Amino acid sequence: MKLPAYLFSLLLIQSVAFAAADFSNTALLPPIKSWSGTSEKLIQDQSNPWQTPVEAMALTDTPDYQTSIEYLQKLVESEPMFHLTSLGKSDQNRDLWMLIASRDGASTPKQLAANHKPTLLVQAGIHSGEIDGKDAGLMLLRDISKGGKMALLDKVNMLFIPIFNLDGHERRSENNRVNQRGPIHMGWRTNSLNLNLNRDYTKADTLEMQYLLQAINQWEPDLYFDIHVTDGEDYQYDITYGFNADYADSPNISRWLSSNLRPQVDQALKENGHLGGPLVFGVDPQDFAKGIVGWTASPRFSNGYGDVRHLPTVLVENHSLKPYKRRVLGTYVFLEQSLKTLAAEGDALKKAIKKDQQAHPAEQVLSWSSDREHPEKMDFYGIDYTKKQDSITGIHYVEWNGLSKIYKELPVYWSRIPQEKVKVPDAYWIPAQYQEVIAKIKLHGIQYTTLKKQQLVKVEELKA
């Protein structure tokens, strides 16, 4: 996510008060209320031989790549249900590991498909400073294997990528995300070539994305989570998440996510002391009462890519201003309940996927604009703030005060008006010399036919 300009200005101005040697971002962040929740019972102390690295650090910091993978390998070696596979190596020669968790011990795509269970793919650390999913996933897998939660895999499989942006993960610093409350050490946003992986789903320029798309083709997950952390606005929710709505490319999938997944996940979060909410993008960063934007993601992002591919995809954005412990525990609850929901409602999801795959619209929407005339309304659990002006620059900014504020019937402006549309052709004719294009088509799992002999075909040529 992108750091809002008004918050960046505030942080830049105030940061001069801190020396680099003893920098701490705590004084820069808004005040927060103390928190406790039922989910704290999930934390294991040092008496448990399978205590995860993050628990050993009291959920204040996150382990490096080597420590994280060594723990995962140790867990896999002790558990026949788990297997590890390397999807490939990063530009700095690190293995991109994926764990396969299956009650019958499946270790190949063919074996996994043979058990006819729905499969959840969980991906953490595409922006490696936003690493909550890694530590939550390690705790959950430990409890599935060693903590009496093996039944979670009775009717569902799980694929887990603990660190997607491997090289960025190792560019660790206490100063990488000054707007985020933990962990102490955070990775870098982009990969070692300074490419943003969460803008690369369609282009697939990076090795990491190419490996991921190959894995999606081979393992065929039924549900995909991309776990992030937010960047700016303050509110009461600690776990926010969303997906493209039912006016976009996968309406049946979207309705399943809205009607089946969201209510059950939100309830589980509430029962464990957390608050689930929608993705939050303020219409006006200086006036939150103006409402929020209902975002329709393009396929350069995970949730937009999943929408056009008919792969149920949820973008999870944990709230950066909540402490790391609270975010990790909330993510654990989110994942655990999602496994339960997928196990119970997986058949309905598979039917929704098939319906969307079989649809053949005459037109394809390329971009959407906001519907400002017909907003939806919601009671939004926000945080109060005051508006201030910097005495030096004259810039106006918002200062959050930590006090709860409920916005009754806050307008939500969904981006649901088609802005650009094109007619969908019967097929695209790609000359054989464009091997790079053909390779990308393969990566995206798009069906194609190779002609064995010359043919005369009447086509409409695209011209730039």
Short mmCIF file of C-alpha atoms in Angstrom, two decimals:
data_model
loop_
_atom_site.label_atom_id
_atom_site.label_comp_id
_atom_site.label_asym_id
_atom_site.label_seq_id
_atom_site.Cartn_x
_atom_site.Cartn_y
_atom_site.Cartn_z
CA MET A 1 0.00 0.00 0.00
CA LYS A 2 1.08 3.58 -0.53
CA LEU A 3 1.93 5.91 2.36
CA PRO A 4 -0.51 8.87 2.33
CA ALA A 5 1.18 12.20 1.61
CA TYR A 6 -0.20 13.92 4.69
CA LEU A 7 1.15 11.22 7.01
CA PHE A 8 4.49 11.14 5.22
CA SER A 9 4.81 14.91 5.70
CA LEU A 10 4.07 14.59 9.40
CA LEU A 11 6.59 11.80 9.87
CA LEU A 12 9.27 13.62 7.88
CA ILE A 13 8.92 16.75 9.99
CA GLN A 14 8.89 14.99 13.34
CA SER A 15 11.66 12.53 12.56
CA VAL A 16 14.37 15.17 12.96
CA ALA A 17 13.95 14.84 16.70
CA PHE A 18 15.46 11.35 16.67
CA ALA A 19 19.05 10.33 16.17
CA ALA A 20 19.56 7.45 13.76
CA ALA A 21 21.35 5.38 16.37
CA ASP A 22 18.42 5.25 18.80
CA PHE A 23 15.52 5.69 16.42
CA SER A 24 12.10 4.52 17.57
CA ASN A 25 8.86 5.17 15.72
CA THR A 26 6.66 4.83 18.81
CA ALA A 27 6.55 8.56 19.53
CA LEU A 28 5.46 9.25 15.95
CA LEU A 29 2.42 6.98 16.02
CA PRO A 30 -1.06 7.83 17.30
CA PRO A 31 -2.03 6.70 20.81
CA ILE A 32 -3.79 3.35 21.16
CA LYS A 33 -5.98 1.70 23.77
CA SER A 34 -4.79 -1.34 25.67
CA TRP A 35 -6.03 -4.63 24.24
CA SER A 36 -6.60 -8.19 25.35
CA GLY A 37 -8.40 -10.98 23.56
CA THR A 38 -9.23 -14.66 23.74
CA SER A 39 -6.75 -15.24 20.93
CA GLU A 40 -3.89 -14.57 23.37
CA LYS A 41 -4.43 -18.13 24.62
CA LEU A 42 -2.94 -19.30 21.32
CA ILE A 43 0.52 -18.09 22.38
CA GLN A 44 2.86 -20.87 23.55
CA ASP A 45 5.65 -20.25 26.04
CA GLN A 46 9.13 -21.76 26.17
CA SER A 47 7.86 -24.90 27.92
CA ASN A 48 6.43 -25.97 24.56
CA PRO A 49 9.25 -27.52 22.49
CA TRP A 50 7.47 -26.32 19.33
CA GLN A 51 7.31 -22.68 20.37
CA THR A 52 7.66 -20.63 17.19
CA PRO A 53 10.43 -18.04 16.78
CA VAL A 54 7.95 -15.16 16.96
CA GLU A 55 6.53 -16.47 20.25
CA ALA A 56 10.07 -16.71 21.63
CA MET A 57 10.33 -12.97 20.92
CA ALA A 58 6.99 -12.24 22.64
CA LEU A 59 5.44 -11.39 19.25
CA THR A 60 7.38 -8.13 19.08
CA ASP A 61 9.80 -9.09 16.30
CA THR A 62 9.92 -11.50 13.36
CA PRO A 63 12.66 -14.04 12.58
CA ASP A 64 14.92 -13.76 9.56
CA TYR A 65 14.68 -16.04 6.51
CA GLN A 66 17.06 -18.70 7.79
CA THR A 67 15.43 -18.98 11.22
CA SER A 68 11.93 -19.04 9.71
CA ILE A 69 12.73 -21.77 7.19
CA GLU A 70 14.71 -23.87 9.68
CA TYR A 71 11.67 -23.94 11.97
CA LEU A 72 9.43 -24.85 9.03
CA GLN A 73 11.78 -27.63 7.91
CA LYS A 74 11.93 -29.02 11.44
CA LEU A 75 8.13 -29.05 11.59
CA VAL A 76 7.86 -30.78 8.21
CA GLU A 77 10.42 -33.43 9.15
CA SER A 78 8.30 -34.34 12.18
CA GLU A 79 4.91 -34.41 10.42
CA PRO A 80 3.92 -36.84 7.59
CA MET A 81 1.02 -34.56 6.62
CA PHE A 82 3.41 -31.76 5.66
CA HIS A 83 5.78 -31.47 2.72
CA LEU A 84 8.01 -28.66 1.46
CA THR A 85 8.73 -27.82 -2.15
CA SER A 86 10.88 -25.07 -3.64
CA LEU A 87 9.08 -23.12 -6.34
CA GLY A 88 12.41 -21.70 -7.55
CA LYS A 89 15.24 -19.43 -6.51
CA SER A 90 15.19 -15.66 -6.11
CA ASP A 91 17.58 -13.29 -7.86
CA GLN A 92 19.81 -13.55 -4.78
CA ASN A 93 19.60 -17.38 -4.87
CA ARG A 94 17.17 -17.98 -2.00
CA ASP A 95 14.64 -20.80 -2.25
CA LEU A 96 10.99 -19.79 -2.50
CA TRP A 97 9.47 -22.45 -0.26
CA MET A 98 5.86 -23.60 -0.25
CA LEU A 99 4.45 -26.00 2.34
CA ILE A 100 1.81 -28.55 1.34
CA ALA A 101 -0.48 -29.56 4.21
CA SER A 102 -2.76 -32.49 3.46
CA ARG A 103 -4.29 -35.06 5.80
CA ASP A 104 -3.34 -37.86 3.39
CA GLY A 105 0.23 -36.61 2.99
CA ALA A 106 -0.07 -35.48 -0.62
CA SER A 107 3.19 -34.06 -1.92
CA THR A 108 2.49 -33.52 -5.65
CA PRO A 109 -0.23 -31.67 -7.56
CA LYS A 110 -1.58 -34.99 -8.86
CA GLN A 111 -1.81 -36.47 -5.36
CA LEU A 112 -3.47 -33.35 -4.00
CA ALA A 113 -6.06 -33.30 -6.78
CA ALA A 114 -6.84 -36.97 -6.15
CA ASN A 115 -8.25 -36.28 -2.67
CA HIS A 116 -10.94 -34.01 -4.18
CA LYS A 117 -10.75 -31.55 -1.29
CA PRO A 118 -10.80 -27.76 -1.72
CA THR A 119 -7.39 -26.13 -1.36
CA LEU A 120 -6.49 -22.85 0.35
CA LEU A 121 -3.33 -21.03 -0.79
CA VAL A 122 -1.96 -18.59 1.80
CA GLN A 123 0.78 -16.17 0.74
CA ALA A 124 2.67 -13.92 3.15
CA GLY A 125 5.24 -11.20 2.61
CA ILE A 126 4.71 -10.03 -0.95
CA HIS A 127 5.67 -6.72 0.69
CA SER A 128 8.10 -8.24 3.15
CA GLY A 129 7.80 -5.53 5.78
CA GLU A 130 4.17 -6.64 6.04
CA ILE A 131 4.99 -10.08 7.36
CA ASP A 132 2.12 -10.93 9.77
CA GLY A 133 0.99 -13.89 7.67
CA LYS A 134 4.32 -15.71 8.01
CA ASP A 135 4.32 -15.82 11.78
CA ALA A 136 0.58 -16.50 12.06
CA GLY A 137 0.91 -19.33 9.55
CA LEU A 138 3.80 -20.94 11.43
CA MET A 139 1.78 -20.87 14.66
CA LEU A 140 -1.30 -22.35 12.98
CA LEU A 141 0.65 -25.14 11.25
CA ARG A 142 2.35 -25.97 14.55
CA ASP A 143 -1.05 -26.29 16.21
CA ILE A 144 -2.44 -28.42 13.36
CA SER A 145 0.48 -30.82 13.81
CA LYS A 146 1.19 -30.62 17.54
CA GLY A 147 -1.71 -28.77 19.15
CA GLY A 148 -4.78 -30.91 18.57
CA LYS A 149 -6.09 -29.09 15.48
CA MET A 150 -5.44 -31.84 12.95
CA ALA A 151 -9.18 -31.97 12.13
CA LEU A 152 -8.79 -28.67 10.28
CA LEU A 153 -7.36 -30.72 7.41
CA ASP A 154 -10.08 -33.40 7.38
CA LYS A 155 -11.90 -31.78 4.46
CA VAL A 156 -9.48 -29.21 3.10
CA ASN A 157 -5.86 -28.84 1.94
CA MET A 158 -3.57 -25.90 2.64
CA LEU A 159 -0.66 -24.46 0.67
CA PHE A 160 1.50 -21.94 2.53
CA ILE A 161 4.12 -19.57 1.14
CA PRO A 162 5.65 -18.02 4.29
CA ILE A 163 7.86 -15.45 2.51
CA PHE A 164 7.12 -14.40 -1.06
CA ASN A 165 9.49 -11.43 -1.37
CA LEU A 166 12.55 -13.35 -0.18
CA ASP A 167 15.28 -10.85 -0.91
CA GLY A 168 13.28 -7.90 0.38
CA HIS A 169 12.64 -9.87 3.57
CA GLU A 170 16.38 -10.00 4.26
CA ARG A 171 16.85 -6.27 3.71
CA ARG A 172 15.77 -5.90 7.32
CA SER A 173 15.81 -2.70 9.33
CA GLU A 174 14.18 -1.02 12.30
CA ASN A 175 13.51 1.98 10.05
CA ASN A 176 11.81 0.50 6.99
CA ARG A 177 8.17 1.23 7.88
CA VAL A 178 8.02 4.06 10.39
CA ASN A 179 4.23 4.20 10.10
CA GLN A 180 3.81 0.61 11.32
CA ARG A 181 3.67 -0.61 14.93
CA GLY A 182 5.98 -3.62 14.77
CA PRO A 183 7.65 -5.97 14.28
CA ILE A 184 10.94 -4.43 15.37
CA HIS A 185 12.73 -5.51 12.21
CA MET A 186 10.84 -5.14 8.95
CA GLY A 187 11.77 -6.14 5.44
CA TRP A 188 11.87 -4.01 2.30
CA ARG A 189 8.82 -3.35 0.11
CA THR A 190 10.30 -4.34 -3.26
CA ASN A 191 12.47 -7.24 -4.36
CA SER A 192 16.23 -7.08 -4.95
CA LEU A 193 15.64 -5.57 -8.42
CA ASN A 194 13.44 -2.90 -6.82
CA LEU A 195 10.31 -4.31 -8.46
CA ASN A 196 6.98 -4.27 -6.62
CA LEU A 197 5.62 -7.82 -6.72
CA ASN A 198 2.07 -6.68 -6.02
CA ARG A 199 2.05 -4.75 -9.28
CA ASP A 200 3.40 -7.68 -11.29
CA TYR A 201 0.56 -10.20 -11.52
CA THR A 202 -0.26 -9.42 -15.16
CA LYS A 203 3.22 -8.48 -16.42
CA ALA A 204 4.93 -11.32 -14.55
CA ASP A 205 8.34 -9.69 -15.03
CA THR A 206 9.80 -11.02 -11.78
CA LEU A 207 11.04 -14.51 -11.04
CA GLU A 208 8.95 -14.61 -7.89
CA MET A 209 5.73 -13.93 -9.78
CA GLN A 210 6.57 -16.42 -12.50
CA TYR A 211 7.08 -19.10 -9.85
CA LEU A 212 3.79 -18.22 -8.17
CA LEU A 213 1.79 -18.35 -11.40
CA GLN A 214 3.35 -21.70 -12.27
CA ALA A 215 2.35 -22.99 -8.83
CA ILE A 216 -1.23 -21.76 -9.30
CA ASN A 217 -1.38 -23.58 -12.64
CA GLN A 218 0.00 -26.80 -11.16
CA TRP A 219 -1.69 -26.92 -7.75
CA GLU A 220 -5.01 -25.27 -8.74
CA PRO A 221 -6.06 -23.71 -5.41
CA ASP A 222 -9.72 -22.94 -4.83
CA LEU A 223 -9.12 -19.96 -2.54
CA TYR A 224 -6.14 -17.60 -2.37
CA PHE A 225 -5.16 -15.17 0.40
CA ASP A 226 -2.61 -12.37 -0.12
CA ILE A 227 -1.71 -10.97 3.32
CA HIS A 228 -0.53 -7.35 3.73
CA VAL A 229 -0.46 -4.53 6.30
CA THR A 230 -1.99 -1.07 5.74
CA ASP A 231 -0.25 2.29 5.70
CA GLY A 232 -2.02 5.29 7.10
CA GLU A 233 -5.56 5.92 8.25
CA ASP A 234 -6.59 5.04 11.79
CA TYR A 235 -9.70 3.09 12.75
CA GLN A 236 -10.83 0.43 15.20
CA TYR A 237 -10.57 -2.58 12.87
CA ASP A 238 -7.44 -4.69 13.20
CA ILE A 239 -8.07 -7.09 10.29
CA THR A 240 -9.45 -5.54 7.10
CA TYR A 241 -9.93 -7.48 3.89
CA GLY A 242 -11.76 -7.41 0.60
CA PHE A 243 -12.22 -8.63 -2.95
CA ASN A 244 -13.77 -7.34 -6.15
CA ALA A 245 -17.54 -7.04 -5.88
CA ASP A 246 -20.16 -8.99 -7.81
CA TYR A 247 -20.44 -6.48 -10.66
CA ALA A 248 -16.91 -7.35 -11.82
CA ASP A 249 -15.54 -10.45 -13.57
CA SER A 250 -16.40 -13.19 -11.04
CA PRO A 251 -19.85 -12.38 -9.64
CA ASN A 252 -20.63 -15.86 -8.31
CA ILE A 253 -17.29 -16.11 -6.53
CA SER A 254 -17.74 -12.64 -5.07
CA ARG A 255 -21.17 -13.55 -3.71
CA TRP A 256 -19.72 -16.66 -2.04
CA LEU A 257 -16.98 -14.58 -0.42
CA SER A 258 -19.54 -12.02 0.77
CA SER A 259 -22.21 -14.45 1.97
CA ASN A 260 -20.20 -17.43 3.17
CA LEU A 261 -16.67 -16.41 4.08
CA ARG A 262 -17.04 -12.87 5.45
CA PRO A 263 -19.82 -13.45 8.02
CA GLN A 264 -18.09 -16.48 9.51
CA VAL A 265 -14.65 -14.89 9.60
CA ASP A 266 -15.99 -11.66 11.12
CA GLN A 267 -17.80 -13.64 13.82
CA ALA A 268 -14.70 -15.68 14.67
CA LEU A 269 -12.61 -12.52 14.88
CA LYS A 270 -15.17 -10.91 17.20
CA GLU A 271 -15.31 -13.96 19.47
CA ASN A 272 -11.53 -13.84 19.84
CA GLY A 273 -11.25 -10.13 20.61
CA HIS A 274 -10.62 -8.78 17.11
CA LEU A 275 -12.62 -6.63 14.73
CA GLY A 276 -12.85 -7.44 11.04
CA GLY A 277 -13.69 -4.73 8.54
CA PRO A 278 -13.61 -3.74 4.88
CA LEU A 279 -10.63 -2.45 2.96
CA VAL A 280 -10.36 1.23 3.86
CA PHE A 281 -9.47 3.95 1.36
CA GLY A 282 -10.68 7.39 2.44
CA VAL A 283 -12.28 9.63 -0.17
CA ASP A 284 -10.63 12.67 1.43
CA PRO A 285 -7.69 12.14 3.82
CA GLN A 286 -8.53 15.48 5.45
CA ASP A 287 -12.20 14.65 6.07
CA PHE A 288 -13.04 11.04 6.84
CA ALA A 289 -16.76 11.79 7.12
CA LYS A 290 -16.87 12.11 3.32
CA GLY A 291 -16.73 8.33 3.10
CA ILE A 292 -14.58 5.56 1.74
CA VAL A 293 -13.95 4.16 -1.72
CA GLY A 294 -15.14 0.67 -2.65
CA TRP A 295 -12.13 -0.35 -4.71
CA THR A 296 -12.31 -2.51 -7.83
CA ALA A 297 -8.77 -3.75 -8.31
CA SER A 298 -7.17 -4.13 -11.72
CA PRO A 299 -5.34 -7.39 -12.55
CA ARG A 300 -1.95 -5.90 -11.69
CA PHE A 301 -2.98 -6.56 -8.06
CA SER A 302 -3.66 -9.97 -6.49
CA ASN A 303 -7.37 -9.44 -5.89
CA GLY A 304 -7.91 -7.98 -9.35
CA TYR A 305 -5.92 -10.76 -10.98
CA GLY A 306 -7.91 -13.41 -9.15
CA ASP A 307 -11.12 -11.75 -10.28
CA VAL A 308 -10.31 -11.91 -14.00
CA ARG A 309 -8.88 -15.43 -13.65
CA HIS A 310 -11.87 -16.68 -11.62
CA LEU A 311 -9.59 -17.64 -8.75
CA PRO A 312 -11.29 -16.61 -5.48
CA THR A 313 -8.80 -14.12 -4.06
CA VAL A 314 -8.92 -12.13 -0.83
CA LEU A 315 -6.62 -9.20 -0.14
CA VAL A 316 -5.98 -9.04 3.61
CA GLU A 317 -4.78 -5.69 4.99
CA ASN A 318 -3.98 -5.83 8.69
CA HIS A 319 -4.07 -2.44 10.40
CA SER A 320 -0.54 -1.05 10.67
CA LEU A 321 -1.26 0.99 13.79
CA LYS A 322 -2.24 -2.07 15.83
CA PRO A 323 0.60 -3.85 17.71
CA TYR A 324 2.28 -6.76 15.96
CA LYS A 325 1.04 -9.30 18.50
CA ARG A 326 -2.57 -8.31 17.94
CA ARG A 327 -2.18 -8.42 14.15
CA VAL A 328 -0.51 -11.85 14.14
CA LEU A 329 -3.14 -13.34 16.43
CA GLY A 330 -5.93 -11.83 14.35
CA THR A 331 -4.38 -13.33 11.23
CA TYR A 332 -4.23 -16.74 12.93
CA VAL A 333 -7.96 -16.53 13.72
CA PHE A 334 -8.68 -15.39 10.16
CA LEU A 335 -6.82 -18.36 8.67
CA GLU A 336 -8.22 -20.94 11.06
CA GLN A 337 -11.82 -19.90 10.47
CA SER A 338 -11.24 -19.74 6.71
CA LEU A 339 -10.12 -23.38 6.74
CA LYS A 340 -13.30 -24.30 8.61
CA THR A 341 -15.48 -22.33 6.23
CA LEU A 342 -13.80 -23.77 3.15
CA ALA A 343 -14.20 -27.29 4.53
CA ALA A 344 -17.92 -26.75 5.11
CA GLU A 345 -18.73 -24.59 2.09
CA GLY A 346 -16.11 -25.75 -0.42
CA ASP A 347 -18.58 -27.50 -2.73
CA ALA A 348 -20.58 -24.29 -3.09
CA LEU A 349 -17.39 -22.38 -3.88
CA LYS A 350 -16.38 -24.89 -6.56
CA LYS A 351 -19.80 -24.46 -8.18
CA ALA A 352 -19.41 -20.67 -8.10
CA ILE A 353 -15.99 -20.95 -9.74
CA LYS A 354 -17.38 -23.17 -12.49
CA LYS A 355 -20.25 -20.76 -13.20
CA ASP A 356 -17.86 -17.84 -13.57
CA GLN A 357 -15.49 -19.86 -15.74
CA GLN A 358 -18.33 -20.83 -18.08
CA ALA A 359 -19.53 -17.26 -18.56
CA HIS A 360 -18.61 -15.73 -21.90
CA PRO A 361 -19.45 -12.00 -21.82
CA ALA A 362 -19.55 -10.14 -25.12
CA GLU A 363 -17.60 -7.23 -23.62
CA GLN A 364 -14.71 -6.93 -21.19
CA VAL A 365 -14.46 -3.99 -18.79
CA LEU A 366 -10.90 -2.67 -18.63
CA SER A 367 -11.36 0.04 -16.01
CA TRP A 368 -13.99 1.26 -13.57
CA SER A 369 -15.00 4.64 -12.16
CA SER A 370 -16.62 5.51 -8.85
CA ASP A 371 -20.40 5.65 -8.57
CA ARG A 372 -20.83 8.94 -6.71
CA GLU A 373 -24.60 9.06 -7.20
CA HIS A 374 -25.57 5.82 -5.44
CA PRO A 375 -23.37 5.21 -2.39
CA GLU A 376 -23.94 2.31 -0.06
CA LYS A 377 -24.06 3.09 3.66
CA MET A 378 -22.33 1.41 6.59
CA ASP A 379 -21.69 2.07 10.26
CA PHE A 380 -17.93 2.56 10.29
CA TYR A 381 -15.85 1.98 13.43
CA GLY A 382 -13.36 4.78 13.16
CA ILE A 383 -10.97 6.81 15.30
CA ASP A 384 -11.45 10.51 15.98
CA TYR A 385 -8.91 13.10 14.88
CA THR A 386 -8.16 16.80 14.75
CA LYS A 387 -6.98 18.81 11.77
CA LYS A 388 -3.75 20.74 12.17
CA GLN A 389 -1.48 22.94 10.10
CA ASP A 390 2.27 22.68 10.24
CA SER A 391 3.82 25.97 11.34
CA ILE A 392 6.83 25.62 9.04
CA THR A 393 5.46 24.24 5.77
CA GLY A 394 1.84 25.33 6.08
CA ILE A 395 0.75 21.80 5.16
CA HIS A 396 -2.55 20.66 6.65
CA TYR A 397 -2.59 17.21 8.21
CA VAL A 398 -4.70 14.92 10.36
CA GLU A 399 -3.68 13.98 13.90
CA TRP A 400 -5.43 10.86 15.20
CA ASN A 401 -6.18 10.99 18.93
CA GLY A 402 -6.94 7.31 19.66
CA LEU A 403 -10.56 7.93 20.70
CA SER A 404 -13.21 5.65 19.24
CA LYS A 405 -15.71 7.21 16.87
CA ILE A 406 -18.54 5.50 15.00
CA TYR A 407 -19.54 7.07 11.70
CA LYS A 408 -23.22 6.27 11.27
CA GLU A 409 -24.19 5.49 7.68
CA LEU A 410 -20.81 6.42 6.24
CA PRO A 411 -21.08 6.49 2.43
CA VAL A 412 -19.17 3.84 0.48
CA TYR A 413 -18.62 4.77 -3.17
CA TRP A 414 -18.03 1.61 -5.18
CA SER A 415 -16.02 1.78 -8.38
CA ARG A 416 -18.69 -0.03 -10.36
CA ILE A 417 -19.30 2.14 -13.41
CA PRO A 418 -17.56 0.71 -16.49
CA GLN A 419 -15.18 3.35 -17.81
CA GLU A 420 -13.46 1.50 -20.65
CA LYS A 421 -14.84 -1.57 -22.42
CA VAL A 422 -13.74 -3.67 -25.36
CA LYS A 423 -15.50 -6.30 -27.43
CA VAL A 424 -14.24 -9.79 -26.65
CA PRO A 425 -12.94 -11.44 -29.84
CA ASP A 426 -13.38 -15.10 -30.69
CA ALA A 427 -9.62 -15.50 -30.34
CA TYR A 428 -6.31 -13.69 -30.61
CA TRP A 429 -3.93 -14.59 -33.42
CA ILE A 430 -0.32 -14.40 -32.21
CA PRO A 431 2.49 -14.77 -34.77
CA ALA A 432 5.03 -17.41 -33.78
CA GLN A 433 7.91 -14.94 -33.41
CA TYR A 434 6.34 -13.36 -30.31
CA GLN A 435 7.69 -16.02 -27.98
CA GLU A 436 7.71 -13.71 -24.95
CA VAL A 437 3.97 -13.12 -25.34
CA ILE A 438 3.33 -16.83 -25.77
CA ALA A 439 5.36 -17.58 -22.63
CA LYS A 440 3.26 -15.14 -20.61
CA ILE A 441 0.06 -16.72 -21.94
CA LYS A 442 1.29 -20.08 -20.66
CA LEU A 443 2.08 -18.55 -17.26
CA HIS A 444 -1.45 -17.24 -16.94
CA GLY A 445 -2.97 -20.62 -17.73
CA ILE A 446 -4.66 -19.32 -20.88
CA GLN A 447 -5.71 -21.99 -23.35
CA TYR A 448 -4.23 -21.76 -26.82
CA THR A 449 -3.86 -23.82 -29.99
CA THR A 450 -0.69 -24.12 -32.06
CA LEU A 451 -1.28 -24.36 -35.81
CA LYS A 452 0.55 -27.21 -37.52
CA LYS A 453 0.43 -25.72 -41.01
CA GLN A 454 -0.10 -22.36 -42.69
CA GLN A 455 -3.61 -21.03 -42.74
CA LEU A 456 -5.28 -17.99 -44.30
CA VAL A 457 -7.38 -16.21 -41.68
CA LYS A 458 -9.19 -12.89 -41.79
CA VAL A 459 -8.28 -10.92 -38.67
CA GLU A 460 -8.48 -7.43 -37.21
CA GLU A 461 -4.99 -6.12 -36.55
CA LEU A 462 -4.18 -4.23 -33.36
CA LYS A 463 -2.07 -1.14 -33.93
CA ALA A 464 -0.28 0.88 -31.26
#
